[in-house]
Amino acid sequence: MEKNWWHGKIAYQIYPKSFKDSNNDGIGDLRGIINKLDYLSNLGIDIIWLSPIYQSPFVDNGYDISDYRNIASVFGTMEDFKELLEKAKTQNISIILDLVVNHCSSEHPLFQKALKNPFSEEGSYFYFEKGRDGHAPDNLRSYFGGSVWEKVPGQDNLYYLHYFAKGQPDLNWTNPKLREKIYDMVNFWLKMGVAGFRIDAIMNIVKDTKFPGLPADDSDNLCACNKMTNALVDKTVPLLNELKAHTFDKFNALTVAEAFGVNDKLLPKLYGDEGCFSTLFDFAARQPYELLPGYYAFFKSNINNYRDANFATQKKVLDSGFICPILENHDEPRALSFYFEKEEQTPKTAKALATVFMFLRGLPFIYQGQELGMTNTCFESLDEFNDLLAYDEYKKCINHGLSEKQALAVLNEQSRDHGRTPMLWDDSLHAGFSEHTPWLKIHQDYKKLNVKTQNADDNSVLNTYRKLIALRKDARFVEIFTYGTFEALLENEDRIVAYLRSLNGSTLAIFANFKTEEYQIYHQGLHEIVFSTVKDNTLKDEKLTLAPYSACVCLTNP
Ligand code: NOJ
């Protein structure tokens, strides 16, 4: 595998609306991020991914872009962005942006022109189709509920396609002129000094333009559009290679794809030395939930599922390249709440989980607030949610016979808003995020759960993340953690996560015990604990004793 500049680094995702508000309008902004660069540098972060900062009507919180070359005014100006790039550079931090090119906003000037004349040049940048027998062209269901087709206002029988919200019309990638426009825009940011992109929903860009539909999978007579995407996924590769050749390749950009539903055979074409992206997020542990017909079918995950899914990926990607391990992102509930029962959602558990996460092979992405051990926020009524998906899923719950109380409980497990509540900086009003009431509820525990309090406690989750990141980058170990092999241990042991990372005869072993009682592990060669989340873990005669809900990293003798 060729070495690359981003190997051995640690990435951090910022959701700009919720990171830090500098002008006290209740919404995070770029200057807020600039003001917190020291915090990120001190944590050990090398790469920041910014969720969309472009101009947008914010139907889907910025994933609906109306101007790809300008900054949303709520976030600041282009000058602010350039300052952020520059100041980050002085701290050796690279910035990657979110590339959202499966769709744009219905307020984008090109779509506005297309709506006026769907048969114009601008119309050919989108998908317009005639209805069939008084119905939409096919029966696919959008990711956010309802048909993927919306009637064109003022037209009798003409629809436009939107796999996400109505305000997010899909771009027609079969049109080479549109592709040129996209490549130009990508190069505009790369020339400015952006180090790469996280690439949104990219496996959706190919459609079957006969729009045949699929057998219905629920009582609404529709079928989830991701089933069509998965069926066509191989066909995206030539387009993605073209995108890469015209843009990323020229700048040695880091590209991280959001790619669900990819089969194993396709993986080498998607990432690694020969792939169209640098790397992909590892969604394996969350994948079963993507396949559910709705939140109403939610079932609780657990640490064994997390382990099994991550280990399966680690084994799969061993030779072909790097993957990006994640615990959370802005589309997911908080990891502690997702994998653990209420009484287990403690700082101890957060630290043990952080340890098993941090040393997996790949480029780890930490999501804002994860480093504090944030849990889900308690939403007390439907109107406290912001996400459009929450409203659709609530309706689905009710349609499937759940009571209002049960539907609310489901959202309190599953909603994307759990990842989007403001960052908790201190114990003052609004958690130091803003002096104004924030756009989304502040976590109920902010008085104790915040950066200021955790900074002062050497044993906090935050300081544990700092130590883990420093250990991963320690000159003695960085090559092993970056390029070393992965070997799973004790895979069938309930609530134990254990693996080895080895390179050129040196091995580090990572062990975590999520049982309620102590656990002993004998492993030949174990000889020094280099990190432990608790003081009472001991190693004697190659026998490690792990306290409940604890983890450690050990050196082994060759
Ligand atoms: C994936 C993004 O992560 C999510 O937040 C967004 O709603 C969809 N793509 C549509 O862009």
Coordinates of C-alpha atoms and ligand atoms in Angstrom, one line a residue:
M1 CA 0.0 0.0 0.0
E2 CA 1.3 3.5 -0.9
K3 CA 1.9 5.8 2.0
N4 CA -0.2 8.9 2.1
W5 CA -0.2 12.2 4.0
W6 CA -3.4 11.4 6.0
H7 CA -2.2 8.0 7.3
G8 CA -1.6 8.0 11.0
K9 CA -3.8 11.1 11.6
I10 CA -6.9 11.7 13.7
A11 CA -10.0 13.3 12.2
Y12 CA -12.8 15.2 13.9
Q13 CA -16.2 16.0 12.5
I14 CA -17.7 19.4 13.3
Y15 CA -21.4 20.0 12.8
P16 CA -21.1 23.8 12.4
K17 CA -24.6 24.7 13.5
S18 CA -23.9 23.1 16.9
F19 CA -20.2 23.6 17.6
K20 CA -19.7 27.2 18.9
D21 CA -21.8 30.3 18.4
S22 CA -19.6 33.5 18.3
N23 CA -22.3 36.1 17.5
N24 CA -24.9 34.9 19.9
D25 CA -27.7 34.2 17.5
G26 CA -28.2 30.7 18.8
I27 CA -26.5 29.0 15.8
G28 CA -22.8 27.9 15.6
D29 CA -20.6 29.6 13.1
L30 CA -17.1 29.7 11.5
R31 CA -15.7 32.2 13.9
G32 CA -16.8 30.0 16.7
I33 CA -14.7 27.2 15.1
I34 CA -11.8 29.5 14.7
N35 CA -12.0 30.4 18.4
K36 CA -11.9 26.7 19.3
L37 CA -9.0 25.6 17.1
D38 CA -6.7 25.6 20.2
Y39 CA -9.1 23.1 21.8
L40 CA -8.9 20.8 18.8
S41 CA -5.2 21.1 18.5
N42 CA -4.8 20.3 22.1
L43 CA -7.0 17.2 21.7
G44 CA -4.6 16.0 19.0
I45 CA -6.8 16.5 16.0
D46 CA -5.1 16.7 12.5
I47 CA -8.1 16.8 10.1
I48 CA -11.4 18.5 10.5
W49 CA -14.4 17.6 8.5
L50 CA -17.0 20.4 8.4
S51 CA -20.6 19.3 7.6
P52 CA -22.0 21.7 4.9
I53 CA -21.2 25.4 5.3
Y54 CA -22.5 26.5 2.0
Q55 CA -25.5 28.7 1.3
S56 CA -28.7 26.8 1.8
P57 CA -32.3 27.2 2.9
F58 CA -31.5 24.5 5.5
V59 CA -34.4 22.2 4.8
D60 CA -32.0 19.4 5.6
N61 CA -29.6 21.4 7.7
G62 CA -27.3 22.5 4.9
Y63 CA -27.4 19.2 2.9
D64 CA -29.5 21.2 0.5
I65 CA -27.2 23.6 -1.2
S66 CA -28.4 26.7 -3.1
D67 CA -24.9 28.1 -3.8
Y68 CA -21.9 25.8 -3.8
R69 CA -19.3 28.6 -3.9
N70 CA -20.5 30.8 -1.1
I71 CA -20.7 30.4 2.7
A72 CA -24.1 30.4 4.4
S73 CA -24.5 33.8 6.0
V74 CA -25.5 32.3 9.4
F75 CA -22.0 30.7 9.4
G76 CA -20.1 33.8 8.3
T77 CA -18.3 34.9 5.2
M78 CA -15.8 33.6 2.7
E79 CA -13.2 35.7 4.5
D80 CA -14.0 33.9 7.7
F81 CA -13.6 30.6 5.9
K82 CA -10.2 31.6 4.5
E83 CA -9.1 32.7 7.9
L84 CA -10.2 29.3 9.3
L85 CA -8.2 27.5 6.7
E86 CA -5.1 29.6 7.4
K87 CA -5.3 29.5 11.2
A88 CA -5.9 25.7 11.0
K89 CA -2.8 25.3 8.9
T90 CA -0.7 27.1 11.4
Q91 CA -1.8 24.4 13.9
N92 CA -1.1 21.6 11.3
I93 CA -4.8 21.0 10.9
S94 CA -6.2 20.2 7.5
I95 CA -9.9 21.0 6.6
I96 CA -12.1 18.8 4.5
L97 CA -15.5 19.9 3.3
D98 CA -18.7 18.1 2.7
L99 CA -19.3 17.4 -1.0
V100 CA -23.1 17.1 -1.6
V101 CA -23.6 16.3 -5.3
N102 CA -26.2 13.7 -5.5
H103 CA -28.7 16.6 -5.1
C104 CA -28.8 20.3 -4.6
S105 CA -31.4 22.6 -3.2
S106 CA -34.7 23.4 -5.0
E107 CA -33.7 27.0 -4.4
H108 CA -30.5 26.6 -6.5
P109 CA -30.8 29.0 -9.5
L110 CA -30.3 26.1 -12.0
F111 CA -33.3 24.2 -10.5
Q112 CA -35.4 27.4 -10.4
K113 CA -34.7 27.9 -14.1
A114 CA -35.3 24.2 -14.8
L115 CA -38.7 24.4 -13.0
K116 CA -39.7 27.3 -15.3
N117 CA -38.7 25.2 -18.4
P118 CA -38.1 21.5 -17.7
F119 CA -37.2 21.0 -21.4
S120 CA -34.4 23.5 -21.3
E121 CA -30.7 23.0 -20.9
E122 CA -31.1 23.6 -17.1
G123 CA -33.9 21.0 -17.1
S124 CA -31.4 18.4 -18.4
Y125 CA -29.4 18.8 -15.2
F126 CA -32.2 17.2 -13.2
Y127 CA -34.7 14.3 -13.7
F128 CA -38.1 15.3 -15.0
E129 CA -40.5 12.5 -15.9
K130 CA -44.1 12.2 -17.0
G131 CA -46.5 10.5 -14.6
R132 CA -47.9 7.1 -15.5
D133 CA -51.6 6.3 -15.4
G134 CA -52.3 9.2 -13.1
H135 CA -49.5 8.2 -10.7
A136 CA -45.8 9.2 -10.1
P137 CA -43.4 7.6 -12.6
D138 CA -42.4 4.8 -10.2
N139 CA -43.1 3.6 -6.7
L140 CA -39.8 4.4 -4.9
R141 CA -39.9 5.9 -1.4
S142 CA -37.6 8.8 -0.5
Y143 CA -35.2 8.5 2.3
F144 CA -37.3 11.0 4.2
G145 CA -40.7 9.4 3.5
G146 CA -43.3 9.6 0.7
S147 CA -42.7 9.3 -3.0
V148 CA -39.3 10.3 -4.6
W149 CA -41.4 12.2 -7.1
E150 CA -42.9 15.7 -6.7
K151 CA -45.2 17.3 -9.2
V152 CA -43.8 20.2 -11.0
P153 CA -46.0 23.2 -10.1
G154 CA -48.1 24.4 -13.0
Q155 CA -47.6 21.2 -15.0
D156 CA -50.3 18.6 -15.4
N157 CA -48.4 15.4 -15.4
L158 CA -44.7 16.2 -14.9
Y159 CA -42.7 15.2 -11.8
Y160 CA -39.1 15.8 -10.6
L161 CA -37.0 13.3 -8.7
H162 CA -35.8 13.7 -5.2
Y163 CA -34.3 10.7 -3.3
F164 CA -34.2 12.9 -0.1
A165 CA -36.5 15.9 0.7
K166 CA -38.7 17.7 -1.8
G167 CA -36.3 20.6 -1.4
Q168 CA -33.4 18.3 -2.6
P169 CA -33.8 17.6 -6.3
D170 CA -31.4 14.9 -7.6
L171 CA -28.8 16.0 -10.1
N172 CA -28.6 14.1 -13.4
W173 CA -25.1 12.7 -13.6
T174 CA -25.8 11.2 -17.1
N175 CA -25.3 14.8 -18.4
P176 CA -21.6 15.5 -19.1
K177 CA -22.2 19.3 -18.9
L178 CA -23.5 19.0 -15.4
R179 CA -20.5 16.8 -14.4
E180 CA -18.2 19.5 -15.8
K181 CA -19.9 22.0 -13.6
I182 CA -19.5 19.8 -10.5
Y183 CA -15.8 19.2 -11.3
D184 CA -15.2 22.9 -11.6
M185 CA -16.8 23.6 -8.3
V186 CA -14.8 20.8 -6.6
N187 CA -11.5 22.3 -8.0
F188 CA -12.5 25.8 -6.8
W189 CA -12.3 24.6 -3.2
L190 CA -9.3 22.4 -3.7
K191 CA -7.4 25.3 -5.2
M192 CA -8.3 27.4 -2.2
G193 CA -6.5 24.9 0.0
V194 CA -9.2 22.6 1.2
A195 CA -7.5 19.2 1.8
G196 CA -10.3 17.0 0.5
F197 CA -14.0 16.0 1.0
R198 CA -16.3 13.8 2.9
I199 CA -18.6 12.8 0.1
D200 CA -22.4 12.7 0.8
A201 CA -24.8 10.0 -0.4
I202 CA -22.6 9.4 -3.4
M203 CA -23.7 5.8 -4.2
N204 CA -27.1 7.2 -5.2
I205 CA -26.0 9.1 -8.3
V206 CA -26.9 6.4 -10.8
K207 CA -30.6 5.9 -11.5
D208 CA -32.3 3.4 -13.8
T209 CA -33.7 6.1 -16.2
K210 CA -36.5 3.8 -17.3
F211 CA -37.8 4.2 -13.7
P212 CA -39.2 0.7 -13.5
G213 CA -39.9 0.8 -9.7
L214 CA -39.6 -2.2 -7.4
P215 CA -42.0 -4.5 -5.5
A216 CA -43.6 -2.6 -2.6
D217 CA -42.0 -3.3 0.8
D218 CA -44.5 -1.6 3.1
S219 CA -48.2 -0.8 3.5
D220 CA -47.8 2.5 1.6
N221 CA -47.2 0.5 -1.6
L222 CA -43.8 2.1 -2.0
C223 CA -40.3 0.6 -2.0
A224 CA -37.3 2.2 -0.3
C225 CA -35.1 3.9 -2.9
N226 CA -31.9 2.6 -1.3
K227 CA -32.9 -0.9 -2.7
M228 CA -32.6 0.6 -6.2
T229 CA -29.4 2.3 -5.3
N230 CA -27.9 -1.0 -4.0
A231 CA -29.0 -2.8 -7.2
L232 CA -27.2 -0.2 -9.4
V233 CA -24.2 0.4 -7.2
D234 CA -21.6 -1.2 -9.6
K235 CA -22.6 1.3 -12.3
T236 CA -21.4 4.3 -10.3
V237 CA -17.7 3.3 -10.5
P238 CA -16.9 4.8 -14.0
L239 CA -18.5 8.1 -13.0
L240 CA -16.6 8.2 -9.7
N241 CA -13.3 7.5 -11.5
E242 CA -14.0 10.4 -13.8
L243 CA -14.7 12.7 -10.9
K244 CA -11.5 11.6 -9.2
A245 CA -9.4 12.1 -12.4
H246 CA -10.8 15.6 -13.0
T247 CA -10.4 16.8 -9.4
F248 CA -9.1 14.9 -6.4
D249 CA -6.1 13.2 -8.2
K250 CA -4.6 16.6 -9.1
F251 CA -4.4 17.7 -5.5
N252 CA -3.8 14.4 -3.7
A253 CA -7.0 15.1 -1.8
L254 CA -8.3 13.0 1.0
T255 CA -11.7 11.7 0.0
V256 CA -14.0 9.8 2.4
A257 CA -17.1 8.4 1.0
E258 CA -20.5 7.9 2.7
A259 CA -21.2 4.6 1.0
F260 CA -23.9 2.2 2.2
G261 CA -24.9 -1.0 0.6
V262 CA -21.6 -1.7 -1.0
N263 CA -20.8 -5.4 -1.6
D264 CA -17.4 -6.9 -0.8
K265 CA -16.5 -7.4 -4.5
L266 CA -16.9 -3.7 -5.1
L267 CA -14.8 -2.6 -2.2
P268 CA -11.3 -2.6 -3.9
K269 CA -12.8 -0.5 -6.7
L270 CA -14.0 2.1 -4.2
Y271 CA -11.0 2.7 -2.1
G272 CA -7.3 2.1 -1.6
D273 CA -4.6 2.4 -4.2
E274 CA -6.9 1.5 -7.1
G275 CA -10.1 2.9 -5.7
C276 CA -12.0 6.0 -6.6
F277 CA -11.9 7.3 -3.0
S278 CA -9.1 7.4 -0.4
T279 CA -11.3 5.7 2.1
L280 CA -14.9 4.9 3.3
F281 CA -16.6 5.2 6.6
D282 CA -17.3 2.0 8.3
F283 CA -21.0 1.9 8.9
A284 CA -21.1 -1.9 9.5
A285 CA -22.3 -1.6 13.1
R286 CA -25.2 0.7 12.1
Q287 CA -26.0 -1.1 8.8
P288 CA -28.8 -3.3 10.2
Y289 CA -30.7 -0.2 11.1
E290 CA -30.4 1.2 7.6
L291 CA -32.3 -1.8 6.4
L292 CA -35.2 -1.4 8.8
P293 CA -38.5 -0.2 7.2
G294 CA -38.5 2.6 9.8
Y295 CA -37.6 3.7 13.3
Y296 CA -40.7 1.9 14.6
A297 CA -38.9 -1.4 14.0
F298 CA -36.0 -0.3 16.2
F299 CA -34.2 -2.9 18.3
K300 CA -31.5 -2.2 20.9
S301 CA -27.9 -2.9 19.8
N302 CA -25.1 -3.9 22.1
I303 CA -21.3 -4.1 22.4
N304 CA -21.1 -7.6 20.9
N305 CA -22.8 -6.3 17.8
Y306 CA -20.4 -3.4 17.7
R307 CA -17.4 -5.7 18.1
D308 CA -18.6 -8.2 15.5
A309 CA -19.4 -5.6 12.9
N310 CA -16.1 -3.7 13.3
F311 CA -14.0 -6.9 13.4
A312 CA -15.7 -8.2 10.2
T313 CA -14.7 -4.9 8.5
Q314 CA -11.2 -4.9 9.9
K315 CA -10.6 -8.4 8.6
K316 CA -12.0 -7.5 5.2
V317 CA -10.0 -4.4 4.6
L318 CA -6.7 -5.7 5.9
D319 CA -4.9 -5.9 2.5
S320 CA -6.8 -3.4 0.5
G321 CA -6.4 -0.2 2.4
F322 CA -7.8 2.0 5.1
I323 CA -11.3 2.4 6.4
C324 CA -12.6 5.1 8.7
P325 CA -13.8 3.7 12.0
I326 CA -16.6 5.8 13.6
L327 CA -18.6 5.6 16.8
E328 CA -21.0 8.5 15.9
N329 CA -21.8 11.1 13.4
H330 CA -24.5 13.8 12.8
D331 CA -27.0 11.1 11.5
E332 CA -26.8 8.8 14.5
P333 CA -27.8 8.7 18.1
R334 CA -24.9 8.8 20.6
A335 CA -22.8 5.6 20.8
L336 CA -23.1 5.2 24.6
S337 CA -26.9 5.3 24.3
F338 CA -26.9 3.1 21.2
Y339 CA -24.8 0.2 22.5
F340 CA -25.5 0.3 26.3
E341 CA -28.4 0.1 28.7
K342 CA -29.2 3.3 30.7
E343 CA -27.4 2.3 33.8
E344 CA -24.2 1.5 31.9
Q345 CA -24.0 4.8 30.1
T346 CA -21.2 6.1 32.3
P347 CA -17.9 7.8 31.9
K348 CA -16.2 4.4 32.6
T349 CA -18.0 2.8 29.7
A350 CA -17.2 5.8 27.5
K351 CA -13.5 5.4 28.2
A352 CA -13.4 1.7 27.6
L353 CA -15.3 2.2 24.3
A354 CA -13.0 5.0 23.3
T355 CA -10.0 2.6 23.8
V356 CA -11.4 -0.1 21.6
F357 CA -12.4 2.4 18.9
M358 CA -9.1 4.4 18.8
F359 CA -6.7 1.6 17.8
L360 CA -8.6 0.0 15.0
R361 CA -6.8 0.1 11.7
G362 CA -7.8 3.1 9.6
L363 CA -8.4 6.8 10.0
P364 CA -10.6 7.3 13.1
F365 CA -13.2 10.1 12.9
I366 CA -14.3 11.5 16.3
Y367 CA -17.6 13.2 16.3
Q368 CA -18.0 16.4 18.3
G369 CA -19.1 15.6 21.9
Q370 CA -18.1 12.0 21.6
E371 CA -14.9 13.0 23.4
L372 CA -17.0 14.0 26.4
G373 CA -19.0 10.8 26.5
M374 CA -22.2 12.5 25.5
T375 CA -25.4 10.4 25.6
N376 CA -28.7 11.0 23.9
T377 CA -30.6 14.1 24.8
C378 CA -34.0 13.7 26.5
F379 CA -36.6 15.2 24.1
E380 CA -39.9 15.7 26.0
S381 CA -42.2 16.4 23.1
L382 CA -42.2 16.1 19.3
D383 CA -41.9 19.8 18.8
E384 CA -38.5 19.8 20.5
F385 CA -37.1 17.9 17.5
N386 CA -35.7 19.7 14.5
D387 CA -34.9 17.0 12.0
L388 CA -37.4 16.6 9.2
L389 CA -36.8 12.8 9.4
A390 CA -38.0 12.7 13.0
Y391 CA -41.4 14.0 12.0
D392 CA -41.8 11.4 9.2
E393 CA -40.6 8.6 11.5
Y394 CA -43.0 9.7 14.2
K395 CA -45.9 9.5 11.7
K396 CA -44.8 6.0 10.6
C397 CA -44.7 4.9 14.3
I398 CA -48.3 6.1 14.8
N399 CA -49.3 4.4 11.5
H400 CA -47.8 1.2 12.7
G401 CA -49.9 1.2 15.9
L402 CA -47.5 2.8 18.4
S403 CA -49.0 5.2 20.9
E404 CA -47.8 8.8 21.0
K405 CA -45.7 8.0 24.1
Q406 CA -44.2 5.0 22.4
A407 CA -43.4 7.0 19.3
L408 CA -41.7 9.6 21.3
A409 CA -39.7 6.9 23.1
V410 CA -38.6 5.6 19.7
L411 CA -37.4 9.0 18.6
N412 CA -35.5 9.3 21.9
E413 CA -33.6 6.2 20.9
Q414 CA -33.1 6.8 17.2
S415 CA -33.4 10.4 16.2
R416 CA -30.5 12.1 14.3
D417 CA -31.0 15.1 16.5
H418 CA -29.2 13.4 19.3
G419 CA -26.0 13.9 17.4
R420 CA -26.9 17.5 16.6
T421 CA -27.5 19.1 20.0
P422 CA -25.0 21.8 20.8
M423 CA -21.5 21.1 22.0
L424 CA -21.2 21.4 25.8
W425 CA -18.4 23.9 26.6
D426 CA -19.1 24.8 30.3
D427 CA -21.7 24.8 33.0
S428 CA -23.0 28.3 32.3
L429 CA -26.4 29.0 30.7
H430 CA -26.7 27.2 27.3
A431 CA -23.5 25.3 28.2
G432 CA -21.2 28.1 26.9
F433 CA -22.4 27.3 23.4
S434 CA -24.2 30.6 23.0
E435 CA -25.7 33.4 25.0
H436 CA -28.9 33.1 23.0
T437 CA -31.3 30.2 23.2
P438 CA -29.8 27.6 20.9
W439 CA -31.5 26.3 17.8
L440 CA -31.7 22.8 19.3
K441 CA -32.1 21.7 22.9
I442 CA -29.0 21.6 25.2
H443 CA -28.3 18.2 26.7
Q444 CA -29.9 17.8 30.2
D445 CA -26.6 16.9 31.9
Y446 CA -24.6 19.9 30.7
K447 CA -23.8 21.2 34.2
K448 CA -21.5 18.2 34.8
L449 CA -21.0 17.0 31.3
N450 CA -18.9 19.7 29.6
V451 CA -15.4 20.6 28.4
K452 CA -14.5 22.9 31.3
T453 CA -15.4 20.3 34.0
Q454 CA -13.6 17.5 32.2
N455 CA -10.5 19.6 31.5
A456 CA -10.1 19.9 35.2
D457 CA -10.2 16.2 35.8
D458 CA -7.2 14.1 34.7
N459 CA -9.4 11.0 34.6
S460 CA -12.3 12.4 32.6
V461 CA -13.5 11.0 29.3
L462 CA -12.0 14.1 27.5
N463 CA -8.6 13.6 29.1
T464 CA -8.8 9.9 28.3
Y465 CA -9.4 10.8 24.6
R466 CA -6.3 13.1 24.8
K467 CA -4.2 10.3 26.2
L468 CA -5.4 7.8 23.7
I469 CA -4.8 10.1 20.7
A470 CA -1.3 10.8 22.1
L471 CA -0.6 7.1 22.4
R472 CA -1.8 6.4 18.9
K473 CA 0.7 9.0 17.7
D474 CA 3.5 8.0 20.0
A475 CA 6.7 7.7 17.9
R476 CA 7.2 4.1 19.4
F477 CA 3.8 2.9 18.2
V478 CA 2.5 5.1 15.4
E479 CA 3.7 2.8 12.6
I480 CA 2.1 -0.3 14.3
F481 CA -1.2 1.5 14.8
T482 CA -1.2 2.9 11.3
Y483 CA 0.1 0.0 9.2
G484 CA 0.0 -2.9 11.5
T485 CA -2.1 -6.0 10.9
F486 CA -5.3 -6.6 12.8
E487 CA -6.0 -9.9 14.6
A488 CA -9.2 -10.5 16.6
L489 CA -9.1 -12.3 20.0
L490 CA -11.8 -13.9 22.1
E491 CA -14.4 -13.2 19.5
N492 CA -17.0 -15.5 21.1
E493 CA -16.6 -14.1 24.6
D494 CA -19.7 -12.1 25.7
R495 CA -18.9 -8.4 26.2
I496 CA -15.2 -8.7 25.7
V497 CA -13.5 -6.8 22.9
A498 CA -9.9 -7.8 22.3
Y499 CA -7.5 -7.5 19.4
L500 CA -3.9 -7.3 18.4
R501 CA -2.1 -4.8 16.1
S502 CA 1.3 -6.0 14.9
L503 CA 4.0 -4.9 12.6
N504 CA 7.5 -6.3 12.0
G505 CA 7.4 -8.5 15.1
S506 CA 6.1 -5.8 17.5
T507 CA 2.6 -6.3 18.9
L508 CA 0.2 -4.1 20.9
A509 CA -2.8 -5.8 22.4
I510 CA -6.1 -3.9 23.1
F511 CA -8.5 -5.4 25.7
A512 CA -11.8 -4.2 27.0
N513 CA -14.1 -5.8 29.5
F514 CA -17.8 -4.7 29.4
K515 CA -19.0 -7.3 31.9
T516 CA -20.3 -6.4 35.3
E517 CA -17.6 -8.6 36.9
E518 CA -13.8 -8.7 36.7
Y519 CA -12.3 -10.7 33.8
Q520 CA -8.9 -12.5 33.5
I521 CA -7.1 -13.0 30.2
Y522 CA -4.0 -15.0 29.7
H523 CA -2.1 -14.1 26.6
Q524 CA 1.4 -15.3 25.8
G525 CA 3.9 -12.5 25.7
L526 CA 1.9 -9.9 27.5
H527 CA 4.4 -7.9 29.4
E528 CA 3.5 -4.2 30.0
I529 CA 0.4 -2.2 30.4
V530 CA 1.1 1.0 28.4
F531 CA -2.4 2.5 29.0
S532 CA -5.4 1.7 31.2
T533 CA -8.7 3.4 31.8
V534 CA -8.7 2.5 35.5
K535 CA -6.0 2.1 38.1
D536 CA -6.9 -1.4 39.2
N537 CA -6.1 -3.3 36.0
T538 CA -3.1 -5.5 36.7
L539 CA -0.7 -7.7 34.6
K540 CA 1.3 -10.4 36.2
D541 CA 2.9 -13.5 34.6
E542 CA 1.2 -12.7 31.3
K543 CA -2.1 -12.7 33.0
L544 CA -4.2 -9.5 32.7
T545 CA -7.0 -8.8 35.2
L546 CA -9.5 -6.3 33.9
A547 CA -11.9 -4.5 36.2
P548 CA -15.6 -4.3 35.0
Y549 CA -16.1 -1.6 32.2
S550 CA -12.4 -1.0 31.7
A551 CA -9.9 -1.3 28.9
C552 CA -6.2 -1.3 28.5
V553 CA -3.4 -1.4 25.9
C554 CA -0.5 -3.7 26.5
L555 CA 2.8 -4.3 24.9
T556 CA 3.7 -7.9 24.2
N557 CA 7.0 -9.6 23.8
P558 CA 7.9 -11.0 20.4
Ligands
NOJ1 C1 -26.3 12.0 4.3 C2 -26.1 13.1 5.3 O1 -25.2 12.7 6.3 C3 -27.4 13.4 5.9 O2 -27.3 14.3 7.0 C4 -28.3 14.0 4.8 O3 -29.6 14.2 5.3 C5 -28.3 13.1 3.6 N1 -27.1 12.5 3.3 C6 -28.8 13.9 2.4 O4 -27.8 14.8 2.0

